[in-house]
Amino acid sequence: MTRKYQNITSKLAPVVSIFSVLLLWFALCEGEVVPAYMLPSPIAVGKAFVNDFPILMQHAAVTLQEAIYGLLLGIVLAFVIATLMDRFPFLYKAVYPLLVISQTIPTIAIAPLLVLWMGFSMAPKITLVVVTTFFPITVSLLDGYRSVDADAVSLMRSMGAKRIQIFRYIKLPGALTQFFSGLKVSASYAVVGAVISEWLGGFKGLGVYMTRVKKAYAFDKMFSVIIFISVISLLLMLLIAVIKRLCTPWERIKDERSQTE
Amino acid sequence: MGFLKTEGVTKSFGDKKVIENISIRLDEGELVSLLGVSGSGKTTLFNCISGLYKPDSGRVLLNGEDITGKPGKISYMLQKDLLLPYYTVLDNVALPLVIKGMKKKQAREKARPLFAEFGLGGTENHYPAELSGGMRQRAALLRTYLCSDGVALLDEPFSALDTITKSAIHEWYLDIMQKIKLSTLFITHDIDEAILISDRIYILSGVPGVISDEITIDEKKPRTNDFTLTPEFIAYKKRIIESLRLSQ
Ligand SMILES: Nc1ncnc2c1ncn2[C@@H]1O[C@H](COP(=O)(O)OP(=O)(O)OP(=O)(O)O)[C@@H](O)[C@H]1O
Ligand SMILES: [Mg+2]
């Protein structure tokens, strides 16, 4: 009984906190603490979203495409890099600093370069998403590979396992949990990365829409697209959480255990 | 069923010689224990026998064949149960067969009938985290047995169990060993355990570790806990304690 009650409260907590923020926002606008042209009320933002809904959907389709293609390519690239780095220790030493340095370069700075190199097509946008997403996945995969119990590897060797079998049956599944936590972080970067790259050129996409409404000083539309983008990111993260659940069924037992404890 | 022999196995790590000139044998159907204090090199010897380490000198023979430094010939249960958390119990147990090249489905079918025998019926599709300590050890034993060619190395397989569970699992293990015709080389810290279940006991002691004594236990099996109260048992125990102490 108490557990059930606790469960409900823990699920209610985020709903309450989000609702409170909305309420505060609403109060700030209604009380005219902040002028309406600077901070549109939630109702105005909602209206802007509904009015522009068909256009927003068209733009979102493009942005989502860039984000997902970029994310998929990022996964492939991360997988190749992490696996090679794990297999060859000298590569690990040589490449790891490069990876870290690559992360200190601000996305916004290389976006115009990519546009110059690749034009206004989807290519520079997807590239930017790849650049921003592959790092968290690479690092989490590397950590995952390294977290594998050395004794488990010994056991496999004592069974006569070849290197590739040790990878297939021990390292890969052992790294899966960490891979997904990296992927979740990357997913949140992916949509934002795509939007940023669209700011700098292009004809379609939520980033393009954003630059247009910004020029028109349409704050309500600006707010609605910002919220829309974060909702898309959240949905993408949710999708990944669902895939993770399907791919790592053993984690469920751990979760249940920690819940009953 | 198989038999095993080591001839003058020596192993060092760097300058540190851990075991020296170890010659032991395990005959068909025997259960032989290796007793020694912590750090005396028991696991190191097992790693050499299993082929994980290549000894500096000496040979390991399985059924007369030289298998020195060749892993994959003898099944080996390491000091922890090492069930992989991301596979079901069935897939864990079937894994060595898959490694040896069997199709996954076939391997499962071969493993499945043994679950009841090992007291694991109904746990096939569970994950290791859902099993009790004793069940995990049995599952690891089942996996060890499945990939064995009649010889198994067990490194302290029952150390995590309480006394009652332990004596139940001893009885069960001796019984199953006979049924499945397995020869076992067994590491333990527990002198009583060694006397209760072994045909012979080797004492590994000193730095570097050498075989300082070999004791044959003549009492007929299965031995009940009552045996631990007899003068014979006490005599064995005394001799073992002395052998262990002598070396220090
Ligand atoms: N891979 C290794 N590299 C260096 N030294 C090692 C290695 N493996 C074991 N040793 C050393 O060899 C000695 C014997 O270790 P070993 O694990 O064989 O002991 P053990 O008899 O199995 O002990 P326990 O009963 O505690 O398991 C120890 O001093 C240990 O530090
Ligand atoms: Mg040991």
XYZ file of N, CA and C in Angstrom, chain A residues 6-179:
522
model
N 3.864 5.580 -2.765
C 5.137 6.213 -3.107
C 5.320 6.279 -4.615
N 4.927 5.177 -5.257
C 5.047 5.088 -6.693
C 4.275 6.200 -7.382
N 3.041 6.409 -6.893
C 2.209 7.453 -7.499
C 2.843 8.821 -7.285
N 3.301 9.077 -6.069
C 3.905 10.394 -5.810
C 5.142 10.598 -6.678
N 5.950 9.527 -6.854
C 7.170 9.715 -7.629
C 6.844 9.969 -9.099
N 5.726 9.414 -9.558
C 5.350 9.696 -10.945
C 4.720 11.072 -11.079
N 4.110 11.505 -9.998
C 3.423 12.790 -10.017
C 4.408 13.957 -9.965
N 5.542 13.722 -9.305
C 6.492 14.811 -9.060
C 6.852 15.605 -10.320
N 7.274 14.927 -11.407
C 7.638 15.726 -12.584
C 6.456 16.480 -13.182
N 5.293 15.866 -13.150
C 4.101 16.536 -13.688
C 3.850 17.819 -12.919
N 3.922 17.706 -11.607
C 3.677 18.874 -10.755
C 4.709 19.973 -11.037
N 5.988 19.571 -11.151
C 7.018 20.596 -11.337
C 6.864 21.293 -12.691
N 6.557 20.527 -13.737
C 6.383 21.150 -15.054
C 5.182 22.094 -15.021
N 4.127 21.622 -14.387
C 2.914 22.423 -14.309
C 3.160 23.735 -13.547
N 3.977 23.640 -12.506
C 4.275 24.843 -11.722
C 5.018 25.877 -12.556
N 5.966 25.407 -13.359
C 6.718 26.328 -14.213
C 5.766 27.040 -15.174
N 4.873 26.236 -15.790
C 3.890 26.817 -16.710
C 3.039 27.884 -15.999
N 2.648 27.542 -14.791
C 1.801 28.437 -14.014
C 2.517 29.755 -13.708
N 3.799 29.621 -13.344
C 4.613 30.786 -13.044
C 4.723 31.676 -14.279
N 4.987 31.033 -15.397
C 5.083 31.742 -16.674
C 3.785 32.511 -16.950
N 2.675 31.790 -16.790
C 1.366 32.381 -17.029
C 1.139 33.602 -16.119
N 1.526 33.418 -14.847
C 1.337 34.498 -13.873
C 2.171 35.717 -14.244
N 3.421 35.476 -14.668
C 4.306 36.579 -15.060
C 3.684 37.397 -16.189
N 3.051 36.696 -17.149
C 2.460 37.400 -18.287
C 1.184 38.120 -17.882
N 0.322 37.414 -17.137
C -0.963 37.982 -16.732
C -0.761 39.207 -15.861
N 0.208 39.090 -14.941
C 0.485 40.212 -14.049
C 1.249 41.324 -14.740
N 1.571 41.129 -16.005
C 2.318 42.093 -16.818
C 3.620 42.529 -16.143
N 4.248 41.570 -15.505
C 5.570 41.802 -14.934
C 6.580 41.978 -16.070
N 6.401 41.149 -17.085
C 7.239 41.237 -18.274
C 6.336 41.646 -19.444
N 6.752 42.619 -20.250
C 5.890 43.048 -21.363
C 5.612 41.901 -22.336
N 4.417 41.863 -22.870
C 3.942 40.741 -23.670
C 4.777 40.520 -24.938
N 5.358 41.613 -25.490
C 6.117 41.409 -26.740
C 7.447 40.706 -26.479
N 7.917 40.785 -25.203
C 9.158 40.078 -24.875
C 8.902 38.647 -24.437
N 7.891 38.474 -23.606
C 7.545 37.128 -23.149
C 6.068 36.878 -23.424
N 5.769 36.238 -24.547
C 4.369 35.958 -24.865
C 3.790 34.976 -23.855
N 2.515 35.056 -23.625
C 1.903 34.142 -22.648
C 1.809 32.739 -23.249
N 1.729 31.746 -22.377
C 1.638 30.372 -22.874
C 0.475 30.191 -23.843
N -0.572 30.927 -23.609
C -1.740 30.778 -24.490
C -1.420 31.275 -25.894
N -0.732 32.422 -25.973
C -0.349 32.962 -27.280
C 0.580 31.996 -27.995
N 1.502 31.392 -27.218
C 2.443 30.432 -27.806
C 1.699 29.220 -28.343
N 0.709 28.766 -27.563
C -0.099 27.632 -28.001
C -0.819 27.948 -29.291
N -1.368 29.133 -29.348
C -2.096 29.548 -30.556
C -1.176 29.585 -31.761
N 0.026 30.162 -31.547
C 0.998 30.241 -32.639
C 1.339 28.848 -33.164
N 1.447 27.905 -32.220
C 1.778 26.550 -32.613
C 0.665 25.944 -33.460
N -0.582 26.127 -33.009
C -1.717 25.541 -33.728
C -1.846 26.162 -35.111
N -1.690 27.493 -35.205
C -1.834 28.177 -36.497
C -0.812 27.716 -37.514
N 0.421 27.549 -37.026
C 1.497 27.184 -37.949
C 1.726 25.684 -38.038
N 0.810 24.922 -37.440
C 1.048 23.496 -37.297
C 1.463 22.795 -38.603
N 0.725 22.994 -39.722
C 1.120 22.271 -40.947
C 2.527 22.631 -41.402
N 2.853 23.922 -41.331
C 4.199 24.350 -41.761
C 5.260 23.770 -40.852
N 4.979 23.831 -39.536
C 5.923 23.284 -38.565
C 6.204 21.807 -38.845
N 5.148 21.072 -39.199
C 5.310 19.642 -39.465
C 6.243 19.408 -40.653
N 6.043 20.216 -41.703
C 6.912 20.073 -42.883
C 8.374 20.324 -42.517
N 8.590 21.381 -41.768
C 9.964 21.698 -41.365
C 10.520 20.621 -40.447
N 9.654 20.154 -39.546
C 10.109 19.154 -38.578
C 10.542 17.875 -39.286
N 9.812 17.511 -40.365
C 10.148 16.289 -41.091
C 11.584 16.362 -41.593
N 11.963 17.543 -42.118
C 13.318 17.706 -42.646
C 14.349 17.625 -41.512
N 14.075 18.374 -40.451
C 15.018 18.383 -39.321
C 15.196 16.994 -38.726
N 14.067 16.310 -38.597
C 14.113 14.978 -38.010
C 14.921 14.022 -38.882
N 14.737 14.182 -40.192
C 15.495 13.345 -41.134
C 17.001 13.557 -40.941
N 17.387 14.835 -40.902
C 18.813 15.140 -40.715
C 19.317 14.562 -39.401
N 18.492 14.743 -38.349
C 18.922 14.274 -37.030
C 19.088 12.761 -37.017
N 18.127 12.069 -37.614
C 18.177 10.608 -37.541
C 19.267 10.030 -38.434
N 19.382 10.572 -39.659
C 20.487 10.112 -40.512
C 21.829 10.374 -39.822
N 21.949 11.565 -39.267
C 23.207 11.925 -38.595
C 23.491 11.012 -37.421
N 22.426 10.720 -36.672
C 22.584 9.865 -35.499
C 22.994 8.457 -35.925
N 22.339 7.942 -36.966
C 22.668 6.589 -37.436
C 24.114 6.526 -37.916
N 24.500 7.529 -38.723
C 25.891 7.557 -39.191
C 26.850 7.702 -38.015
N 26.425 8.519 -37.038
C 27.247 8.705 -35.841
C 27.449 7.382 -35.110
N 26.387 6.582 -35.038
C 26.492 5.276 -34.375
C 27.490 4.386 -35.112
N 27.352 4.345 -36.442
C 28.250 3.494 -37.239
C 29.699 3.933 -37.040
N 29.909 5.244 -37.158
C 31.272 5.775 -37.012
C 31.821 5.470 -35.613
N 30.998 5.712 -34.597
C 31.437 5.467 -33.223
C 31.773 3.999 -33.022
N 30.947 3.141 -33.589
C 31.164 1.706 -33.435
C 32.505 1.295 -34.042
N 32.755 1.790 -35.247
C 34.015 1.444 -35.918
C 35.205 1.975 -35.123
N 35.137 3.253 -34.759
C 36.265 3.860 -34.042
C 36.495 3.174 -32.700
N 35.412 3.006 -31.922
C 35.569 2.435 -30.583
C 36.087 1.003 -30.659
N 35.581 0.249 -31.605
C 35.991 -1.154 -31.706
C 37.458 -1.261 -32.094
N 37.866 -0.445 -33.049
C 39.283 -0.468 -33.449
C 40.175 -0.007 -32.298
N 39.718 1.045 -31.598
C 40.521 1.552 -30.487
C 40.649 0.521 -29.376
N 39.584 -0.230 -29.178
C 39.628 -1.247 -28.130
C 40.518 -2.421 -28.537
N 40.488 -2.707 -29.821
C 41.269 -3.849 -30.310
C 42.767 -3.541 -30.345
N 43.095 -2.301 -30.745
C 44.510 -1.926 -30.870
C 44.852 -0.828 -29.862
N 45.509 -1.184 -28.776
C 45.796 -0.196 -27.719
C 46.573 1.024 -28.213
N 47.452 0.846 -29.200
C 48.198 2.029 -29.666
C 47.257 3.016 -30.348
N 46.219 2.494 -31.012
C 45.217 3.381 -31.616
C 44.481 4.154 -30.521
N 44.212 3.466 -29.429
C 43.525 4.111 -28.311
C 44.328 5.318 -27.849
N 45.636 5.068 -27.650
C 46.487 6.159 -27.174
C 46.582 7.287 -28.193
N 46.640 6.923 -29.455
C 46.823 7.935 -30.491
C 45.549 8.729 -30.748
N 44.413 8.060 -30.730
C 43.184 8.700 -31.186
C 42.421 9.406 -30.066
N 42.562 8.894 -28.843
C 41.749 9.446 -27.765
C 41.916 10.962 -27.597
N 43.155 11.460 -27.567
C 43.311 12.924 -27.449
C 42.641 13.674 -28.600
N 42.754 13.128 -29.796
C 42.100 13.769 -30.945
C 40.599 13.875 -30.729
N 40.031 12.786 -30.221
C 38.582 12.784 -29.971
C 38.212 13.882 -28.991
N 39.000 13.984 -27.920
C 38.690 14.981 -26.898
C 38.831 16.385 -27.481
N 39.903 16.614 -28.228
C 40.099 17.936 -28.839
C 38.937 18.260 -29.773
N 38.509 17.267 -30.533
C 37.418 17.509 -31.483
C 36.168 17.998 -30.753
N 36.046 17.627 -29.487
C 34.862 18.037 -28.738
C 34.938 19.467 -28.226
N 36.166 20.018 -28.200
C 36.283 21.384 -27.711
C 35.986 22.403 -28.806
N 35.914 21.932 -30.043
C 35.575 22.846 -31.135
C 34.076 23.105 -31.102
N 33.672 24.379 -30.967
C 32.233 24.627 -30.879
C 31.520 24.332 -32.199
N 30.409 23.648 -32.056
C 29.606 23.270 -33.215
C 29.293 24.466 -34.089
N 28.915 25.534 -33.421
C 28.454 26.725 -34.127
C 29.571 27.301 -35.003
N 30.834 27.021 -34.607
C 31.951 27.560 -35.378
C 32.224 26.771 -36.647
N 31.981 25.468 -36.597
C 32.295 24.709 -37.811
C 31.117 24.640 -38.764
N 29.915 24.980 -38.272
C 28.745 24.906 -39.137
C 28.898 25.733 -40.416
N 29.333 27.002 -40.342
C 29.483 27.768 -41.589
C 30.526 27.167 -42.531
N 31.583 26.600 -41.928
C 32.609 25.953 -42.750
C 32.015 24.805 -43.560
N 31.217 24.021 -42.856
C 30.605 22.873 -43.519
C 29.711 23.321 -44.662
N 29.001 24.439 -44.425
C 28.133 24.957 -45.491
C 28.979 25.394 -46.688
N 30.112 26.041 -46.391
C 30.993 26.476 -47.482
C 31.505 25.278 -48.282
N 31.851 24.214 -47.536
C 32.420 23.047 -48.207
C 31.374 22.239 -48.971
N 30.186 22.146 -48.388
C 29.232 21.178 -48.921
C 27.982 21.799 -49.517
N 27.825 23.117 -49.373
C 26.668 23.755 -49.976
C 25.462 23.733 -49.070
N 24.314 24.026 -49.646
C 23.106 24.196 -48.841
C 22.242 22.950 -48.761
N 22.776 21.832 -49.217
C 21.984 20.597 -49.215
C 21.895 20.051 -47.785
N 21.443 18.837 -47.682
C 21.349 18.195 -46.364
C 22.717 17.770 -45.837
N 23.676 17.575 -46.748
C 24.964 16.986 -46.364
C 25.647 17.695 -45.198
N 25.803 19.047 -45.248
C 26.496 19.681 -44.129
C 25.745 19.529 -42.819
N 24.422 19.480 -42.899
C 23.629 19.349 -41.673
C 23.824 17.968 -41.049
N 23.753 16.972 -41.928
C 23.951 15.612 -41.406
C 25.360 15.480 -40.841
N 26.325 16.047 -41.544
C 27.709 15.970 -41.056
C 27.833 16.589 -39.663
N 27.185 17.735 -39.498
C 27.275 18.382 -38.202
C 26.661 17.518 -37.097
N 25.549 16.880 -37.438
C 24.928 15.996 -36.441
C 25.869 14.831 -36.123
N 26.516 14.294 -37.159
C 27.467 13.201 -36.920
C 28.563 13.674 -35.969
N 29.098 14.846 -36.270
C 30.211 15.370 -35.459
C 29.795 15.540 -33.997
N 28.557 16.015 -33.789
C 28.153 16.237 -32.394
C 27.723 14.957 -31.699
N 27.271 13.965 -32.443
C 26.711 12.790 -31.762
C 27.681 11.637 -31.580
N 28.708 11.555 -32.434
C 29.493 10.315 -32.373
C 30.359 10.237 -31.123
N 30.712 11.391 -30.564
C 31.634 11.356 -29.428
C 31.048 10.667 -28.178
N 29.864 11.100 -27.721
C 29.321 10.403 -26.538
C 29.150 8.902 -26.775
N 28.775 8.531 -28.000
C 28.574 7.097 -28.266
C 29.915 6.372 -28.234
N 30.935 6.988 -28.849
C 32.262 6.356 -28.859
C 32.762 6.135 -27.443
N 32.681 7.175 -26.646
C 33.212 7.078 -25.281
C 32.444 6.037 -24.468
N 31.121 6.025 -24.627
C 30.357 5.064 -23.831
C 30.647 3.632 -24.293
N 30.817 3.452 -25.599
C 31.165 2.114 -26.091
C 32.526 1.673 -25.565
N 33.480 2.596 -25.622
C 34.825 2.270 -25.119
C 34.775 1.862 -23.649
N 34.053 2.672 -22.864
C 33.913 2.339 -21.441
C 33.238 0.982 -21.276
N 32.226 0.753 -22.091
C 31.505 -0.519 -22.024
C 32.422 -1.695 -22.313
N 33.207 -1.581 -23.378
C 34.155 -2.654 -23.715
C 35.113 -2.890 -22.554
N 35.551 -1.797 -21.950
C 36.570 -1.919 -20.904
C 35.981 -2.401 -19.581
N 34.682 -2.264 -19.429
C 34.068 -2.683 -18.168
C 33.944 -4.194 -18.073
N 34.231 -4.878 -19.179
C 34.060 -6.330 -19.194
C 35.045 -6.991 -18.229
N 34.530 -7.927 -17.446
C 35.311 -8.629 -16.435
C 36.434 -9.442 -17.091
N 37.661 -9.161 -16.671
C 38.807 -9.871 -17.258
C 38.688 -11.374 -17.018
N 38.081 -11.754 -15.893
C 37.921 -13.177 -15.617
C 36.924 -13.824 -16.570
N 35.921 -13.045 -16.990
C 34.980 -13.584 -17.964
C 35.708 -13.865 -19.276
N 36.644 -12.993 -19.612
C 37.442 -13.220 -20.818
C 38.309 -14.474 -20.651
N 38.891 -14.633 -19.448
C 39.677 -15.847 -19.175
C 38.817 -17.094 -19.333
N 37.619 -17.010 -18.786
C 36.707 -18.152 -18.886
C 36.461 -18.511 -20.349
N 36.199 -17.476 -21.144
C 35.958 -17.715 -22.573
C 37.188 -18.325 -23.232
N 38.351 -17.810 -22.848
C 39.571 -18.364 -23.442
C 39.741 -19.823 -23.045
N 39.403 -20.123 -21.779
C 39.548 -21.516 -21.337
C 38.583 -22.429 -22.096
N 37.518 -21.855 -22.623
C 36.603 -22.643 -23.455
C 37.114 -22.761 -24.884
N 38.216 -22.100 -25.147
C 38.779 -22.159 -26.492
C 38.229 -21.093 -27.426
N 37.641 -20.032 -26.871
C 37.041 -18.991 -27.706
C 38.102 -18.202 -28.467
N 37.790 -17.888 -29.715
C 38.669 -17.020 -30.485
C 38.356 -15.562 -30.129
N 39.266 -14.681 -30.546
C 39.112 -13.263 -30.233
C 37.756 -12.718 -30.684
N 37.374 -13.093 -31.890
C 36.127 -12.575 -32.444
C 34.931 -13.093 -31.642
N 35.046 -14.320 -31.120
C 33.963 -14.864 -30.301
C 33.891 -14.149 -28.956
N 35.047 -13.835 -28.404
C 35.054 -13.088 -27.147
C 34.377 -11.742 -27.358
N 34.651 -11.133 -28.488
C 34.010 -9.863 -28.805
C 32.503 -10.037 -28.941
N 32.114 -11.025 -29.706
C 30.705 -11.231 -30.019
C 29.880 -11.616 -28.785
N 30.433 -12.473 -27.942
C 29.635 -13.021 -26.848
C 29.857 -12.334 -25.508
N 30.967 -11.620 -25.348
C 31.242 -10.985 -24.061
C 31.265 -9.473 -24.180
N 32.120 -8.980 -25.058
C 32.335 -7.527 -25.081
C 31.117 -6.777 -25.588
N 30.585 -7.257 -26.698
C 29.479 -6.528 -27.315
C 28.258 -6.456 -26.387
N 27.755 -7.605 -25.921
C 26.612 -7.506 -25.004
C 26.970 -6.791 -23.705
N 28.221 -6.935 -23.259
C 28.637 -6.283 -22.021
C 28.646 -4.770 -22.153
N 28.829 -4.271 -23.387
C 28.922 -2.825 -23.591
C 27.568 -2.200 -23.908
N 26.569 -3.030 -24.092
C 25.287 -2.539 -24.605
C 24.631 -1.491 -23.702
N 24.644 -1.766 -22.402
C 23.990 -0.847 -21.474
C 24.623 0.542 -21.552
N 25.957 0.560 -21.521
C 26.645 1.842 -21.588
C 26.454 2.517 -22.953
N 26.442 1.700 -24.002
C 26.207 2.234 -25.342
C 24.902 3.022 -25.371
